[in-house]
mmCIF file of C-alpha atoms in Angstrom:
data_model
loop_
_atom_site.group_PDB
_atom_site.id
_atom_site.type_symbol
_atom_site.label_atom_id
_atom_site.label_comp_id
_atom_site.label_asym_id
_atom_site.label_seq_id
_atom_site.Cartn_x
_atom_site.Cartn_y
_atom_site.Cartn_z
ATOM 1 C CA MET A 856 46.531 -25.742 3.706
ATOM 2 C CA ARG A 857 44.488 -22.990 5.363
ATOM 3 C CA GLN A 858 46.202 -20.325 3.258
ATOM 4 C CA MET A 859 45.568 -22.259 0.048
ATOM 5 C CA THR A 860 41.901 -22.660 0.954
ATOM 6 C CA GLU A 861 41.497 -18.942 1.686
ATOM 7 C CA GLN A 862 43.124 -18.014 -1.623
ATOM 8 C CA TYR A 863 40.927 -20.454 -3.531
ATOM 9 C CA VAL A 864 37.693 -19.221 -1.950
ATOM 10 C CA SER A 865 38.581 -15.529 -2.307
ATOM 11 C CA SER A 866 39.342 -15.999 -6.012
ATOM 12 C CA TYR A 867 35.696 -16.881 -6.689
ATOM 13 C CA ASN A 868 34.063 -13.716 -5.342
ATOM 14 C CA GLU A 869 32.043 -13.121 -8.508
ATOM 15 C CA CYS A 870 30.617 -16.637 -8.454
ATOM 16 C CA GLN A 871 29.676 -16.335 -4.811
ATOM 17 C CA ARG A 872 27.948 -12.995 -5.350
ATOM 18 C CA HIS A 873 25.900 -14.047 -8.372
ATOM 19 C CA LYS A 874 25.067 -17.698 -7.743
ATOM 20 C CA ARG A 875 21.714 -18.337 -6.132
ATOM 21 C CA PRO A 876 22.100 -19.933 -2.675
ATOM 22 C CA THR A 877 20.808 -23.504 -2.454
ATOM 23 C CA SER A 878 20.392 -23.629 1.322
ATOM 24 C CA ALA A 879 17.262 -22.352 3.050
ATOM 25 C CA LEU A 880 17.395 -18.616 3.680
ATOM 26 C CA LEU A 881 17.079 -17.230 7.176
ATOM 27 C CA GLY A 882 13.928 -15.618 8.518
ATOM 28 C CA ARG A 883 10.242 -16.322 8.061
ATOM 29 C CA LEU A 884 7.389 -14.090 6.971
ATOM 30 C CA HIS A 885 5.563 -12.031 9.613
ATOM 31 C CA PRO A 886 2.447 -10.455 8.013
ATOM 32 C CA VAL A 887 1.064 -7.172 9.320
ATOM 33 C CA PRO A 888 -2.247 -7.971 11.116
ATOM 34 C CA PRO A 889 -5.202 -6.421 9.232
ATOM 35 C CA PRO A 890 -7.503 -3.908 10.973
ATOM 36 C CA ARG A 891 -11.205 -4.402 11.640
ATOM 37 C CA THR A 892 -12.589 -1.051 10.423
ATOM 38 C CA PRO A 893 -11.931 1.198 7.389
ATOM 39 C CA PHE A 894 -9.046 3.670 7.660
ATOM 40 C CA GLU A 895 -8.035 2.372 11.055
ATOM 41 C CA GLN A 896 -4.635 1.393 9.655
ATOM 42 C CA VAL A 897 -3.153 2.887 6.488
ATOM 43 C CA GLY A 898 0.083 2.808 4.551
ATOM 44 C CA ILE A 899 1.530 5.894 2.888
ATOM 45 C CA ASP A 900 4.261 6.105 0.265
ATOM 46 C CA LEU A 901 5.607 8.215 -2.585
ATOM 47 C CA LEU A 902 5.599 7.202 -6.237
ATOM 48 C CA GLY A 903 8.059 8.879 -8.594
ATOM 49 C CA PRO A 904 9.720 11.085 -9.559
ATOM 50 C CA PHE A 905 7.925 11.414 -12.889
ATOM 51 C CA SER A 906 8.571 13.769 -15.757
ATOM 52 C CA ARG A 907 7.427 17.288 -14.934
ATOM 53 C CA SER A 908 3.733 17.566 -15.789
ATOM 54 C CA SER A 909 2.034 20.565 -17.355
ATOM 55 C CA ASP A 910 0.991 21.635 -13.842
ATOM 56 C CA GLY A 911 4.512 21.301 -12.472
ATOM 57 C CA ASN A 912 4.056 18.034 -10.571
ATOM 58 C CA HIS A 913 6.759 15.381 -10.184
ATOM 59 C CA TRP A 914 5.439 12.965 -7.542
ATOM 60 C CA ILE A 915 2.372 10.971 -6.514
ATOM 61 C CA VAL A 916 1.606 10.430 -2.842
ATOM 62 C CA VAL A 917 -0.451 7.290 -2.181
ATOM 63 C CA CYS A 918 -2.334 6.287 0.969
ATOM 64 C CA THR A 919 -3.891 2.794 1.089
ATOM 65 C CA ASP A 920 -6.372 1.532 3.677
ATOM 66 C CA HIS A 921 -5.344 -1.902 4.936
ATOM 67 C CA LEU A 922 -8.884 -3.284 5.301
ATOM 68 C CA THR A 923 -10.791 -2.076 2.241
ATOM 69 C CA ARG A 924 -7.737 -1.473 -0.021
ATOM 70 C CA TYR A 925 -9.254 1.924 -0.845
ATOM 71 C CA CYS A 926 -6.541 4.352 -1.897
ATOM 72 C CA GLU A 927 -6.299 8.133 -1.924
ATOM 73 C CA THR A 928 -3.808 9.723 -4.319
ATOM 74 C CA ALA A 929 -2.621 13.196 -5.241
ATOM 75 C CA ALA A 930 0.018 14.665 -7.536
ATOM 76 C CA ILE A 931 2.485 16.959 -5.761
ATOM 77 C CA PRO A 932 5.317 19.159 -7.075
ATOM 78 C CA SER A 933 7.957 18.085 -4.567
ATOM 79 C CA ALA A 934 8.560 15.268 -2.109
ATOM 80 C CA THR A 935 8.678 17.511 0.943
ATOM 81 C CA ALA A 936 7.214 16.980 4.393
ATOM 82 C CA ALA A 937 4.980 20.032 3.875
ATOM 83 C CA ASP A 938 3.386 18.580 0.718
ATOM 84 C CA VAL A 939 2.978 15.112 2.213
ATOM 85 C CA SER A 940 1.488 16.371 5.490
ATOM 86 C CA SER A 941 -0.917 18.607 3.543
ATOM 87 C CA PHE A 942 -2.053 15.552 1.563
ATOM 88 C CA MET A 943 -2.466 13.539 4.756
ATOM 89 C CA LEU A 944 -4.627 16.243 6.296
ATOM 90 C CA ARG A 945 -6.820 17.032 3.265
ATOM 91 C CA PHE A 946 -7.232 13.603 1.668
ATOM 92 C CA VAL A 947 -7.141 11.243 4.647
ATOM 93 C CA ILE A 948 -7.832 12.867 8.020
ATOM 94 C CA LEU A 949 -10.528 15.329 6.871
ATOM 95 C CA ARG A 950 -12.233 12.706 4.674
ATOM 96 C CA HIS A 951 -12.019 9.521 6.694
ATOM 97 C CA GLY A 952 -10.964 10.621 10.157
ATOM 98 C CA PRO A 953 -7.523 10.174 11.718
ATOM 99 C CA PRO A 954 -6.183 6.624 11.428
ATOM 100 C CA LYS A 955 -4.911 4.794 14.486
ATOM 101 C CA ILE A 956 -1.766 3.543 12.725
ATOM 102 C CA VAL A 957 0.167 4.973 9.768
ATOM 103 C CA ILE A 958 2.814 2.740 8.167
ATOM 104 C CA SER A 959 5.558 4.332 6.056
ATOM 105 C CA ASP A 960 9.211 4.005 5.174
ATOM 106 C CA ARG A 961 11.875 6.127 6.833
ATOM 107 C CA GLY A 962 11.978 8.856 4.206
ATOM 108 C CA ARG A 963 12.565 12.384 5.442
ATOM 109 C CA GLN A 964 9.035 13.317 4.382
ATOM 110 C CA PHE A 965 7.569 10.878 6.928
ATOM 111 C CA THR A 966 9.996 11.374 9.808
ATOM 112 C CA ALA A 967 9.908 15.189 9.765
ATOM 113 C CA ASP A 968 8.646 17.091 12.799
ATOM 114 C CA VAL A 969 5.595 18.456 10.951
ATOM 115 C CA MET A 970 4.325 14.924 10.211
ATOM 116 C CA GLU A 971 5.077 13.636 13.685
ATOM 117 C CA GLU A 972 3.320 16.597 15.307
ATOM 118 C CA MET A 973 0.233 16.349 13.090
ATOM 119 C CA LEU A 974 -0.206 12.668 13.889
ATOM 120 C CA ARG A 975 0.454 13.315 17.573
ATOM 121 C CA VAL A 976 -2.371 15.878 17.658
ATOM 122 C CA CYS A 977 -4.635 13.324 15.934
ATOM 123 C CA ALA A 978 -3.597 10.590 18.402
ATOM 124 C CA SER A 979 -2.272 8.520 15.494
ATOM 125 C CA ARG A 980 0.824 6.341 15.707
ATOM 126 C CA PHE A 981 3.581 6.087 13.098
ATOM 127 C CA ARG A 982 5.118 2.711 12.335
ATOM 128 C CA HIS A 983 8.200 3.055 10.154
ATOM 129 C CA SER A 984 9.371 0.138 8.053
ATOM 130 C CA THR A 985 12.717 -1.569 8.473
ATOM 131 C CA PRO A 986 15.495 0.291 6.591
ATOM 132 C CA TYR A 987 16.100 -1.047 3.056
ATOM 133 C CA HIS A 988 13.156 -3.416 3.419
ATOM 134 C CA PRO A 989 10.114 -1.949 1.593
ATOM 135 C CA GLN A 990 8.182 -5.223 1.999
ATOM 136 C CA THR A 991 7.188 -3.979 5.463
ATOM 137 C CA ASN A 992 4.797 -1.600 3.688
ATOM 138 C CA GLY A 993 4.014 -4.197 1.052
ATOM 139 C CA LEU A 994 0.328 -3.383 0.546
ATOM 140 C CA THR A 995 1.066 0.202 -0.470
ATOM 141 C CA GLU A 996 4.032 -0.948 -2.574
ATOM 142 C CA ARG A 997 1.722 -3.271 -4.533
ATOM 143 C CA THR A 998 -0.813 -0.470 -4.955
ATOM 144 C CA ASN A 999 1.978 1.727 -6.314
ATOM 145 C CA ARG A 1000 2.950 -0.946 -8.824
ATOM 146 C CA THR A 1001 -0.640 -1.344 -10.012
ATOM 147 C CA LEU A 1002 -1.167 2.417 -10.372
ATOM 148 C CA SER A 1003 2.128 2.755 -12.265
ATOM 149 C CA ASN A 1004 1.113 0.048 -14.726
ATOM 150 C CA MET A 1005 -2.285 1.657 -15.259
ATOM 151 C CA LEU A 1006 -0.769 5.109 -15.780
ATOM 152 C CA SER A 1007 1.736 3.789 -18.311
ATOM 153 C CA MET A 1008 -1.108 2.580 -20.539
ATOM 154 C CA TYR A 1009 -2.871 5.950 -20.779
ATOM 155 C CA VAL A 1010 -0.230 8.655 -20.446
ATOM 156 C CA ALA A 1011 0.519 10.738 -23.555
ATOM 157 C CA SER A 1012 3.768 10.310 -25.465
ATOM 158 C CA ASP A 1013 5.210 13.537 -24.018
ATOM 159 C CA HIS A 1014 4.436 12.370 -20.436
ATOM 160 C CA LYS A 1015 2.959 15.756 -19.521
ATOM 161 C CA ASP A 1016 -0.590 14.720 -18.627
ATOM 162 C CA TRP A 1017 -0.052 11.937 -16.091
ATOM 163 C CA ASP A 1018 -1.376 14.031 -13.183
ATOM 164 C CA SER A 1019 -4.641 14.785 -15.018
ATOM 165 C CA ILE A 1020 -5.141 11.053 -15.623
ATOM 166 C CA LEU A 1021 -4.390 10.120 -12.006
ATOM 167 C CA PRO A 1022 -7.943 10.721 -10.596
ATOM 168 C CA PHE A 1023 -9.461 8.469 -13.272
ATOM 169 C CA ILE A 1024 -6.880 5.748 -12.629
ATOM 170 C CA THR A 1025 -7.516 5.966 -8.889
ATOM 171 C CA TYR A 1026 -11.288 5.698 -9.392
ATOM 172 C CA ALA A 1027 -10.825 2.660 -11.650
ATOM 173 C CA PHE A 1028 -8.645 1.015 -9.011
ATOM 174 C CA ASN A 1029 -11.095 1.721 -6.183
ATOM 175 C CA THR A 1030 -14.114 0.417 -8.094
ATOM 176 C CA ALA A 1031 -12.513 -2.812 -9.352
ATOM 177 C CA GLN A 1032 -12.961 -6.074 -7.477
ATOM 178 C CA HIS A 1033 -9.910 -6.839 -5.357
ATOM 179 C CA GLU A 1034 -8.430 -10.321 -5.640
ATOM 180 C CA THR A 1035 -7.854 -10.745 -1.898
ATOM 181 C CA THR A 1036 -11.129 -9.431 -0.445
ATOM 182 C CA GLY A 1037 -13.478 -10.369 -3.287
ATOM 183 C CA TYR A 1038 -15.066 -6.893 -3.136
ATOM 184 C CA SER A 1039 -14.215 -3.527 -4.606
ATOM 185 C CA PRO A 1040 -12.592 -1.042 -2.192
ATOM 186 C CA PHE A 1041 -15.465 1.345 -2.988
ATOM 187 C CA PHE A 1042 -18.096 -1.153 -1.818
ATOM 188 C CA LEU A 1043 -16.248 -2.008 1.393
ATOM 189 C CA LEU A 1044 -15.947 1.674 2.257
ATOM 190 C CA TYR A 1045 -19.387 2.980 1.237
ATOM 191 C CA ALA A 1046 -21.493 -0.208 1.579
ATOM 192 C CA ARG A 1047 -22.875 0.162 -1.950
ATOM 193 C CA PRO A 1048 -21.607 -0.574 -5.447
ATOM 194 C CA PRO A 1049 -20.310 2.408 -7.434
ATOM 195 C CA ARG A 1050 -22.750 4.153 -9.747
ATOM 196 C CA HIS A 1051 -21.466 4.043 -13.319
ATOM 197 C CA THR A 1052 -22.586 5.708 -16.541
ATOM 198 C CA LEU A 1053 -24.846 2.756 -17.335
ATOM 199 C CA ASN A 1054 -26.840 3.451 -14.174
ATOM 200 C CA THR A 1055 -27.740 6.878 -15.585
ATOM 201 C CA ILE A 1056 -28.626 5.500 -19.016
ATOM 202 C CA PHE A 1057 -30.543 2.541 -17.584
ATOM 203 C CA PRO A 1058 -32.086 3.578 -14.226
ATOM 204 C CA CYS A 1059 -33.382 0.040 -13.723
ATOM 205 C CA LEU A 1060 -29.796 -1.006 -12.946
ATOM 206 C CA ASP A 1061 -29.762 1.120 -9.792
ATOM 207 C CA HIS A 1062 -29.893 -0.820 -6.552
ATOM 208 C CA HIS A 1063 -32.473 0.813 -4.287
ATOM 209 C CA ASP A 1064 -32.427 -0.367 -0.700
ATOM 210 C CA PRO A 1065 -34.582 1.808 1.576
ATOM 211 C CA CYS A 1066 -33.680 -0.063 4.758
ATOM 212 C CA ILE A 1067 -30.675 1.565 6.419
ATOM 213 C CA PHE A 1068 -30.391 -1.366 8.840
ATOM 214 C CA GLU A 1069 -29.873 -3.789 5.960
ATOM 215 C CA ILE A 1070 -27.201 -1.514 4.486
ATOM 216 C CA ILE A 1071 -25.319 -1.412 7.786
ATOM 217 C CA CYS A 1072 -25.558 -5.185 8.217
ATOM 218 C CA ARG A 1073 -24.397 -5.739 4.651
ATOM 219 C CA ALA A 1074 -21.415 -3.449 5.178
ATOM 220 C CA GLU A 1075 -20.424 -5.118 8.444
ATOM 221 C CA GLU A 1076 -20.661 -8.583 6.897
ATOM 222 C CA ALA A 1077 -18.645 -7.559 3.828
ATOM 223 C CA ARG A 1078 -15.921 -6.015 5.985
ATOM 224 C CA ARG A 1079 -15.844 -9.090 8.203
ATOM 225 C CA LEU A 1080 -15.396 -11.284 5.135
ATOM 226 C CA ALA A 1081 -12.715 -8.931 3.800
ATOM 227 C CA TYR A 1082 -10.881 -9.242 7.117
ATOM 228 C CA LEU A 1083 -11.084 -13.049 7.035
ATOM 229 C CA CYS A 1084 -10.041 -13.181 3.366
ATOM 230 C CA THR A 1085 -7.035 -11.005 4.178
ATOM 231 C CA LEU A 1086 -6.015 -13.356 6.987
ATOM 232 C CA ALA A 1087 -6.406 -16.360 4.675
ATOM 233 C CA SER A 1088 -4.350 -14.661 1.960
ATOM 234 C CA GLN A 1089 -1.628 -13.824 4.480
ATOM 235 C CA ASP A 1090 -1.571 -17.446 5.666
ATOM 236 C CA ARG A 1091 -1.125 -18.670 2.077
ATOM 237 C CA SER A 1092 1.627 -16.138 1.426
ATOM 238 C CA LYS A 1093 3.385 -17.074 4.663
ATOM 239 C CA ALA A 1094 3.236 -20.797 3.898
ATOM 240 C CA HIS A 1095 4.636 -20.208 0.407
ATOM 241 C CA PHE A 1096 7.346 -17.857 1.697
ATOM 242 C CA ASP A 1097 8.375 -20.019 4.667
ATOM 243 C CA HIS A 1098 8.617 -23.194 2.575
ATOM 244 C CA ARG A 1099 12.254 -22.433 1.711
ATOM 245 C CA ARG A 1100 13.161 -20.480 4.815
ATOM 246 C CA ARG A 1101 14.408 -21.529 8.239
ATOM 247 C CA HIS A 1102 13.748 -19.920 11.582
ATOM 248 C CA VAL A 1103 16.532 -17.996 13.269
ATOM 249 C CA THR A 1104 16.688 -16.292 16.665
ATOM 250 C CA TYR A 1105 18.910 -13.252 17.131
ATOM 251 C CA ASN A 1106 20.262 -12.238 20.522
ATOM 252 C CA ARG A 1107 21.645 -8.908 21.627
ATOM 253 C CA GLY A 1108 25.236 -8.543 20.436
ATOM 254 C CA ASP A 1109 24.962 -11.011 17.528
ATOM 255 C CA LEU A 1110 26.637 -10.030 14.261
#
């Protein structure tokens, strides 16, 4: 009887691999706690490879701030640790100061000695995501998806100009209202709305606020609300995710 059962079950490998399981899956969602200040905690990732641009670039490196959602991007020719560390220094550390925590996957670009040493000098800590589980760096992954969709709508048919469009796409992303926080990343970072072309044509649209104290208070309140909105969004996502999951505890030596 046992042998017949084993033969029967093993003959339906394809069905078992492709059918969706009906029982609750193991493991619940554990969101990454949001930071309190801009560029305190960031996620970094690579997007690509793309077709070779006119300037010889193949990749986009993306760094996303976990509080404001502000992102810094740059087109690079190769996905090497030297190119990524140069981006991190020029576009993040020298613009916003060294972050306390940097979240990335376990790609060679992020685990190389040059990256580890640069962050060590800056007193920053690396947190690498779980292997084969990009959801650990989910915020940057979602930013990548949004930037990819935006690029696909404006790139030329020969796909040679995507790196020249990238700064405009990044600006559009940073100045758009974010669904989670309710503010644009630009406003949360600079404590003022972005100045658009219409502000030049119609100066009356400019927002003049001579009181620096009010600007600081407005920025602190907006960032506090962004922090609370992020927590609320994470709670909703966790409740939705955990609805069909069950808790499991693993002990040392379990298989």
